[in-house]
């Protein structure tokens, strides 16, 4: 087990680089969430953003949104942290993840906040240094009941700190990648909202072209335009369950991608940052029912029940455990109509009706998915929607791939830059 303060594997090329504890470089403190039980409804629903560890894992590098808020009662037992606080997770599977707050927010004691002394430390340099040491932090948590990193353990790891101007130059180079990543993420959100709004306008509010010439008729979902039908998912798509077998062994040199729940991203996107590869033999077995390809959708059955992603062009994979594949049938349902339906509020309502309430976690079984009610317009209208919305989804796929390449380049550059293998001067020439 590695211990804090062991820098034998770090190349020090400048005598001005000095080891410093994190609390010597600014304010360090744990978040607060003192009230029990933590699910007390009085804590939530107010104006104060409440950040949790999963949101830090999803942020790269900035936390720009939140899914939960505290009330005045919740704020009284917590603490509001300012923008540009560096958040560091110290508990659970996401230990040692970092992200920078873009707004005031509260967070629980499973997160540490760091506010730099601007005369000593650059916020982004600290973030990159901690990211570089993530494996060391996680090494000291292995073997515990939970993967927890105490504040004392965190502070026991000194950071190698060059003079402040050098910190800022390093951070500036790496931040350029982060700015491009953030810009891509903003563009992705805009495109997602455009496609979603169009679907909502045409398929939920029924304000499609020439809608005023079509009368409404009764259906199982309520009034729908004449000529539309409400069909079960099994009538318009092939719904295929995953294998119910033991998870295969990871094979880093294997070419087959085995999807896991963490690969199901937000907004219908496939998250390919951490891929699990398996052997050719296992891949053949796990694709015996279906090999996922462009246009197919994957729905999670447990955990984030009903979370969905669509396979992008050029990617094939085996569906992993606890997920269901949906392949639209030609002439019945188009790929973009399928993904937008699965992301719609109607789908959320349908899933809520179909969930099995388990003793440990909610689950959505295949029998529920095949009976999801899908509003189906005439094919000419569906194809018209496809011609408008599909280019948006394609552009999202391109931006996602660009973002993944930027992350990969940044993450390869990070250890080389901070260890002195690559000089600032070399990058600026």
Coordinates of C-alpha atoms in Angstrom, one line a residue:
X1 CA 0.0 0.0 0.0
X2 CA 1.3 3.4 -0.9
X3 CA 1.5 6.1 1.7
X4 CA 1.0 9.8 1.6
X5 CA 4.3 11.6 1.0
X6 CA 5.9 9.0 -1.2
X7 CA 7.1 10.9 -4.3
X8 CA 9.6 8.4 -5.6
X9 CA 7.6 7.9 -8.7
X10 CA 7.4 11.6 -9.4
X11 CA 10.1 13.3 -11.4
X12 CA 11.1 16.5 -9.7
X13 CA 13.0 18.7 -12.2
X14 CA 13.0 22.0 -10.4
X15 CA 14.3 22.7 -6.8
X16 CA 11.6 25.4 -6.5
X17 CA 8.9 22.7 -6.4
X18 CA 8.1 22.2 -2.7
X19 CA 5.8 19.7 -1.0
X20 CA 2.8 21.3 0.8
X21 CA -0.3 19.9 2.6
X22 CA -3.6 20.9 1.1
X23 CA -4.6 22.8 4.2
X24 CA -1.4 24.9 3.9
X25 CA -2.6 26.1 0.5
X26 CA -6.1 27.3 1.5
X27 CA -9.2 26.4 3.4
X28 CA -10.2 22.8 3.6
X29 CA -13.4 21.5 5.2
X30 CA -16.0 18.7 4.9
X31 CA -19.5 19.4 3.8
X32 CA -22.3 19.3 6.3
X33 CA -25.5 17.3 6.4
X34 CA -26.1 16.8 10.1
X35 CA -29.9 16.1 10.2
X36 CA -31.1 12.5 10.5
X37 CA -32.9 10.9 8.8
X38 CA -31.3 12.2 5.6
X39 CA -34.5 11.6 3.6
X40 CA -36.6 13.9 5.8
X41 CA -38.8 15.7 3.3
X42 CA -38.4 19.0 5.2
X43 CA -34.8 19.2 4.1
X44 CA -35.5 19.5 0.4
X45 CA -37.4 21.6 -2.2
X46 CA -36.0 25.0 -1.5
X47 CA -33.8 27.5 -3.4
X48 CA -30.4 26.2 -2.3
X49 CA -28.6 23.8 -4.6
X50 CA -27.5 20.5 -3.0
X51 CA -24.6 18.6 -4.7
X52 CA -23.9 14.9 -4.2
X53 CA -21.0 12.6 -5.1
X54 CA -22.6 11.3 -8.4
X55 CA -22.8 14.8 -9.7
X56 CA -19.1 15.4 -9.1
X57 CA -18.4 12.2 -11.0
X58 CA -20.4 13.4 -13.9
X59 CA -18.9 16.9 -14.0
X60 CA -15.8 17.5 -16.1
X61 CA -14.4 19.8 -14.9
X62 CA -17.2 22.1 -13.7
X63 CA -20.4 21.5 -11.8
X64 CA -22.9 23.5 -13.8
X65 CA -26.3 21.9 -12.8
X66 CA -27.9 20.1 -9.9
X67 CA -30.9 17.8 -9.4
X68 CA -31.6 18.4 -5.7
X69 CA -32.1 21.5 -3.5
X70 CA -32.3 22.3 0.2
X71 CA -35.0 24.3 1.9
X72 CA -34.3 26.9 4.6
X73 CA -34.5 24.0 7.1
X74 CA -32.0 22.0 5.0
X75 CA -29.6 25.0 4.9
X76 CA -29.7 25.4 8.7
X77 CA -28.1 22.0 9.1
X78 CA -25.6 22.4 6.2
X79 CA -23.3 25.0 4.8
X80 CA -23.4 27.1 1.6
X81 CA -20.1 27.0 -0.3
X82 CA -19.1 29.7 -2.8
X83 CA -18.5 29.4 -6.6
X84 CA -15.0 28.2 -7.5
X85 CA -14.9 25.8 -4.5
X86 CA -13.1 22.6 -5.5
X87 CA -15.2 19.6 -4.5
X88 CA -13.4 16.3 -3.6
X89 CA -15.3 13.1 -3.0
X90 CA -14.1 11.0 -0.1
X91 CA -16.7 8.2 0.1
X92 CA -18.1 5.4 -2.0
X93 CA -17.2 4.2 -5.5
X94 CA -16.4 7.7 -6.7
X95 CA -13.7 8.4 -4.1
X96 CA -11.1 11.1 -5.1
X97 CA -13.2 12.5 -8.0
X98 CA -12.9 16.3 -8.2
X99 CA -15.0 19.1 -9.8
X100 CA -15.3 22.9 -9.5
X101 CA -18.5 24.6 -8.4
X102 CA -19.9 27.2 -10.8
X103 CA -22.5 28.4 -8.3
X104 CA -23.2 28.5 -4.5
X105 CA -24.2 25.1 -3.2
X106 CA -24.4 22.8 -0.2
X107 CA -22.9 19.3 -0.1
X108 CA -22.8 16.5 2.5
X109 CA -19.8 15.3 4.6
X110 CA -18.9 12.7 1.9
X111 CA -17.5 15.7 0.0
X112 CA -14.5 17.9 1.0
X113 CA -14.4 21.5 -0.1
X114 CA -11.2 23.4 -0.9
X115 CA -10.9 27.2 -1.4
X116 CA -7.4 28.2 -2.4
X117 CA -5.4 31.0 -0.9
X118 CA -4.9 33.0 -4.1
X119 CA -1.4 34.0 -2.9
X120 CA -0.3 30.4 -2.7
X121 CA -2.2 28.2 -5.0
X122 CA -4.0 28.1 -8.4
X123 CA -7.4 26.4 -8.1
X124 CA -7.0 24.4 -11.3
X125 CA -3.5 23.4 -10.6
X126 CA -4.6 21.9 -7.3
X127 CA -7.4 20.1 -9.1
X128 CA -5.1 18.6 -11.7
X129 CA -2.6 17.6 -9.0
X130 CA -5.3 15.8 -7.1
X131 CA -6.5 14.1 -10.2
X132 CA -3.0 12.8 -10.9
X133 CA -2.9 11.3 -7.4
X134 CA -6.3 9.6 -7.6
X135 CA -5.0 6.1 -7.7
X136 CA -2.8 6.8 -4.6
X137 CA -5.9 8.1 -2.7
X138 CA -7.9 5.0 -3.7
X139 CA -5.1 2.7 -2.7
X140 CA -5.4 3.7 1.0
X141 CA -9.1 3.0 1.0
X142 CA -9.0 -0.5 -0.3
X143 CA -9.9 -3.2 2.2
X144 CA -12.2 -1.0 4.2
X145 CA -15.9 -1.8 4.5
X146 CA -16.6 1.2 2.4
X147 CA -14.1 3.0 0.1
X148 CA -13.8 6.0 2.4
X149 CA -11.0 8.5 2.4
X150 CA -10.8 10.4 5.7
X151 CA -9.9 14.1 5.7
X152 CA -6.8 13.2 7.7
X153 CA -5.7 10.7 5.0
X154 CA -6.4 13.2 2.3
X155 CA -4.2 15.8 4.1
X156 CA -1.4 13.3 4.6
X157 CA -0.6 13.4 0.9
X158 CA 1.6 16.5 0.2
X159 CA 1.3 18.1 -3.2
X160 CA 4.4 19.2 -5.2
X161 CA 3.9 22.9 -5.7
X162 CA 6.0 25.1 -8.0
X163 CA 5.9 28.9 -7.7
X164 CA 2.5 30.5 -8.3
X165 CA 3.3 31.8 -11.8
X166 CA 4.4 28.3 -12.9
X167 CA 1.2 26.9 -11.4
X168 CA -0.9 29.3 -13.5
X169 CA 1.0 28.5 -16.7
X170 CA 0.5 24.7 -16.2
X171 CA -3.2 25.3 -15.3
X172 CA -3.7 27.6 -18.3
X173 CA -2.5 24.9 -20.7
X174 CA -4.7 22.2 -19.3
X175 CA -7.6 24.5 -18.8
X176 CA -7.7 25.2 -22.5
X177 CA -8.8 21.6 -23.0
X178 CA -11.4 22.0 -20.2
X179 CA -12.8 25.1 -21.9
X180 CA -13.2 23.2 -25.2
X181 CA -14.9 20.4 -23.3
X182 CA -17.3 22.7 -21.5
X183 CA -18.1 24.5 -24.8
X184 CA -18.9 21.2 -26.4
X185 CA -21.1 20.2 -23.5
X186 CA -23.1 23.5 -23.8
X187 CA -23.6 22.8 -27.5
X188 CA -24.7 19.3 -26.8
X189 CA -27.3 20.5 -24.3
X190 CA -28.7 23.0 -26.8
X191 CA -29.0 20.4 -29.5
X192 CA -30.7 17.9 -27.1
X193 CA -33.2 20.6 -26.1
X194 CA -33.9 21.4 -29.7
X195 CA -34.7 17.8 -30.6
X196 CA -36.7 17.3 -27.4
X197 CA -38.7 20.4 -27.9
X198 CA -39.6 19.4 -31.4
X199 CA -40.7 16.0 -30.3
X200 CA -42.7 17.5 -27.5
X201 CA -44.4 20.0 -29.9
X202 CA -45.3 17.3 -32.5
X203 CA -45.8 14.1 -30.4
X204 CA -47.0 15.4 -27.0
X205 CA -48.8 18.6 -27.7
X206 CA -49.8 17.5 -31.3
X207 CA -48.8 20.8 -32.9
X208 CA -47.3 19.2 -36.0
X209 CA -47.5 20.7 -39.5
X210 CA -51.2 21.1 -40.6
X211 CA -52.4 19.8 -37.2
X212 CA -55.3 22.3 -37.3
X213 CA -56.8 20.2 -40.2
X214 CA -56.9 17.0 -38.1
X215 CA -59.5 16.2 -35.5
X216 CA -58.9 14.5 -32.2
X217 CA -60.2 11.0 -31.4
X218 CA -60.1 8.9 -28.2
X219 CA -57.2 6.5 -27.4
X220 CA -55.8 4.6 -24.4
X221 CA -53.5 7.7 -23.8
X222 CA -56.4 10.2 -24.2
X223 CA -57.3 12.2 -27.3
X224 CA -54.9 11.8 -30.2
X225 CA -55.0 13.1 -33.8
X226 CA -57.1 11.0 -36.2
X227 CA -54.8 8.7 -38.2
X228 CA -52.5 8.2 -35.2
X229 CA -52.3 4.9 -33.3
X230 CA -51.2 3.9 -29.8
X231 CA -49.2 0.7 -30.0
X232 CA -47.3 -1.4 -27.6
X233 CA -43.5 -1.3 -27.8
X234 CA -43.4 -5.0 -28.9
X235 CA -45.5 -4.0 -32.0
X236 CA -43.0 -1.4 -33.3
X237 CA -39.6 -2.7 -32.0
X238 CA -37.7 -5.8 -31.1
X239 CA -37.3 -5.8 -27.3
X240 CA -34.4 -8.2 -26.3
X241 CA -33.4 -9.0 -22.7
X242 CA -29.8 -9.4 -21.7
X243 CA -28.3 -12.7 -20.6
X244 CA -28.9 -13.5 -17.0
X245 CA -25.4 -14.9 -16.4
X246 CA -22.4 -14.1 -14.3
X247 CA -20.5 -11.1 -15.5
X248 CA -17.6 -12.1 -17.9
X249 CA -14.0 -11.5 -17.0
X250 CA -12.5 -8.3 -18.2
X251 CA -10.0 -8.7 -21.0
X252 CA -8.2 -5.4 -21.6
X253 CA -6.8 -6.6 -24.9
X254 CA -10.1 -7.9 -26.1
X255 CA -11.9 -6.1 -28.9
X256 CA -15.5 -6.7 -27.7
X257 CA -17.2 -4.0 -25.7
X258 CA -19.4 -5.1 -22.9
X259 CA -21.8 -2.4 -21.8
X260 CA -22.4 -1.7 -18.1
X261 CA -24.8 0.6 -16.3
X262 CA -22.2 3.3 -16.0
X263 CA -22.1 3.6 -19.8
X264 CA -25.7 4.8 -19.9
X265 CA -25.2 8.5 -19.9
X266 CA -27.6 11.4 -19.7
X267 CA -29.7 12.7 -22.5
X268 CA -29.7 9.4 -24.4
X269 CA -25.9 9.5 -24.9
X270 CA -23.6 6.5 -24.6
X271 CA -20.8 7.3 -22.1
X272 CA -17.6 5.6 -23.4
X273 CA -15.1 7.1 -21.0
X274 CA -14.7 3.8 -19.1
X275 CA -15.2 0.7 -21.4
X276 CA -15.2 -2.9 -20.2
X277 CA -13.7 -5.2 -22.9
X278 CA -14.2 -8.9 -23.0
X279 CA -12.7 -11.9 -24.9
X280 CA -13.9 -12.9 -28.3
X281 CA -15.4 -16.0 -26.9
X282 CA -17.4 -14.1 -24.2
X283 CA -18.4 -11.5 -26.7
X284 CA -19.9 -14.1 -29.0
X285 CA -21.9 -15.5 -26.1
X286 CA -23.1 -12.2 -24.8
X287 CA -24.2 -11.1 -28.4
X288 CA -26.0 -14.4 -29.1
X289 CA -29.4 -12.6 -28.6
X290 CA -28.4 -9.2 -30.1
X291 CA -25.2 -7.3 -31.0
X292 CA -26.0 -3.7 -30.4
X293 CA -25.5 -1.4 -33.3
X294 CA -26.2 2.2 -34.5
X295 CA -29.8 3.2 -33.7
X296 CA -30.4 0.6 -31.1
X297 CA -31.4 1.8 -27.6
X298 CA -30.5 0.4 -24.2
X299 CA -32.7 0.8 -21.2
X300 CA -31.5 0.1 -17.6
X301 CA -33.6 -2.3 -15.6
X302 CA -32.3 -1.5 -12.1
X303 CA -30.7 1.4 -10.3
X304 CA -31.4 4.4 -12.5
X305 CA -34.5 2.6 -13.7
X306 CA -35.5 3.6 -17.3
X307 CA -32.2 5.4 -18.1
X308 CA -31.6 5.1 -21.8
X309 CA -28.8 5.5 -24.4
X310 CA -28.7 5.1 -28.1
X311 CA -25.9 3.5 -29.9
X312 CA -23.9 5.9 -32.1
X313 CA -22.6 5.3 -35.6
X314 CA -19.5 3.1 -35.8
X315 CA -19.9 1.4 -32.4
X316 CA -21.0 -2.2 -31.7
X317 CA -21.3 -3.8 -28.3
X318 CA -22.7 -6.6 -26.2
X319 CA -25.6 -5.6 -23.8
X320 CA -24.5 -6.2 -20.2
X321 CA -26.4 -7.3 -17.2
X322 CA -29.5 -5.5 -16.0
X323 CA -30.3 -3.8 -19.3
X324 CA -32.7 -4.4 -22.2
X325 CA -32.1 -3.7 -25.9
X326 CA -34.7 -2.1 -28.1
X327 CA -34.3 -2.1 -31.9
X328 CA -36.9 -0.1 -33.9
X329 CA -38.5 -2.0 -36.8
X330 CA -38.2 -0.5 -40.2
X331 CA -41.5 0.9 -41.4
X332 CA -42.9 1.0 -37.9
X333 CA -40.6 3.3 -35.8
X334 CA -37.6 5.5 -36.7
X335 CA -34.5 5.6 -34.5
X336 CA -34.9 9.3 -33.5
X337 CA -38.6 8.9 -32.7
X338 CA -37.6 5.9 -30.5
X339 CA -34.9 7.7 -28.5
X340 CA -37.0 10.9 -28.1
X341 CA -39.9 8.8 -26.9
X342 CA -37.7 7.0 -24.4
X343 CA -36.5 10.4 -23.1
X344 CA -39.9 12.0 -22.9
X345 CA -42.0 12.8 -19.9
X346 CA -44.6 10.3 -21.2
X347 CA -42.0 7.5 -21.0
X348 CA -41.1 8.5 -17.4
X349 CA -44.8 8.2 -16.5
X350 CA -45.1 4.9 -18.3
X351 CA -42.1 3.5 -16.6
X352 CA -43.4 4.6 -13.2
X353 CA -46.5 2.4 -13.9
X354 CA -44.5 -0.6 -15.0
X355 CA -41.9 -0.7 -12.2
X356 CA -41.7 -3.6 -9.9
X357 CA -41.3 -2.3 -6.3
X358 CA -38.5 -4.5 -5.0
X359 CA -37.3 -4.8 -1.4
X360 CA -33.9 -3.3 -2.3
X361 CA -34.3 -1.2 -5.4
X362 CA -36.9 -0.5 -8.0
X363 CA -36.7 -2.6 -11.2
X364 CA -38.2 -2.5 -14.6
X365 CA -38.6 -5.9 -16.2
X366 CA -38.9 -6.8 -19.9
X367 CA -42.5 -7.6 -19.6
X368 CA -43.1 -4.0 -18.6
X369 CA -41.0 -2.6 -21.5
X370 CA -42.8 -4.5 -24.2
X371 CA -46.1 -3.1 -23.1
X372 CA -45.0 0.5 -23.0
X373 CA -47.6 2.6 -24.9
X374 CA -46.0 4.4 -27.9
X375 CA -47.9 7.1 -29.8
X376 CA -47.4 6.4 -33.5
X377 CA -48.2 9.0 -36.2
X378 CA -48.5 8.2 -39.9
X379 CA -45.1 7.2 -41.3
X380 CA -44.8 10.3 -43.5
X381 CA -44.9 12.5 -40.4
X382 CA -42.5 10.3 -38.6
X383 CA -40.1 10.5 -41.5
X384 CA -40.4 14.2 -41.6
X385 CA -39.5 14.4 -37.9
X386 CA -36.6 12.1 -38.6
X387 CA -35.3 14.3 -41.4
X388 CA -35.2 17.3 -39.0
X389 CA -34.2 15.7 -35.7
X390 CA -31.7 13.1 -36.9
X391 CA -29.1 15.6 -38.0
X392 CA -29.3 17.0 -34.4
X393 CA -28.6 13.6 -32.9
X394 CA -25.8 13.0 -35.4
X395 CA -24.2 16.3 -34.4
X396 CA -24.5 15.3 -30.7
X397 CA -22.6 12.1 -31.5
X398 CA -19.8 14.0 -33.2
X399 CA -19.5 16.4 -30.3
X400 CA -19.5 13.6 -27.8
X401 CA -16.7 11.9 -29.7
X402 CA -14.7 15.2 -29.9
X403 CA -15.2 15.6 -26.2
X404 CA -13.9 12.1 -25.5
X405 CA -10.8 12.8 -27.6
X406 CA -10.2 16.1 -25.8
X407 CA -10.4 14.3 -22.4
X408 CA -8.1 11.6 -23.6
X409 CA -5.5 14.1 -24.8
X410 CA -5.7 16.1 -21.6
X411 CA -5.5 13.1 -19.4
X412 CA -2.4 11.8 -21.3
X413 CA -0.8 15.3 -21.1
X414 CA -1.5 15.8 -17.4
X415 CA 1.0 13.3 -15.8
X416 CA 3.7 14.2 -18.3
X417 CA 3.3 17.9 -17.7
X418 CA 3.2 17.8 -13.9
X419 CA 6.1 15.4 -13.7
X420 CA 8.3 17.4 -15.9
X421 CA 8.4 15.0 -18.8
X422 CA 7.0 17.7 -21.0
X423 CA 8.1 21.3 -20.5
X424 CA 5.9 24.3 -20.8
X425 CA 8.3 25.8 -23.3
X426 CA 8.0 22.7 -25.6
X427 CA 4.2 23.1 -25.7
X428 CA 4.4 26.8 -26.4
X429 CA 6.9 26.5 -29.3

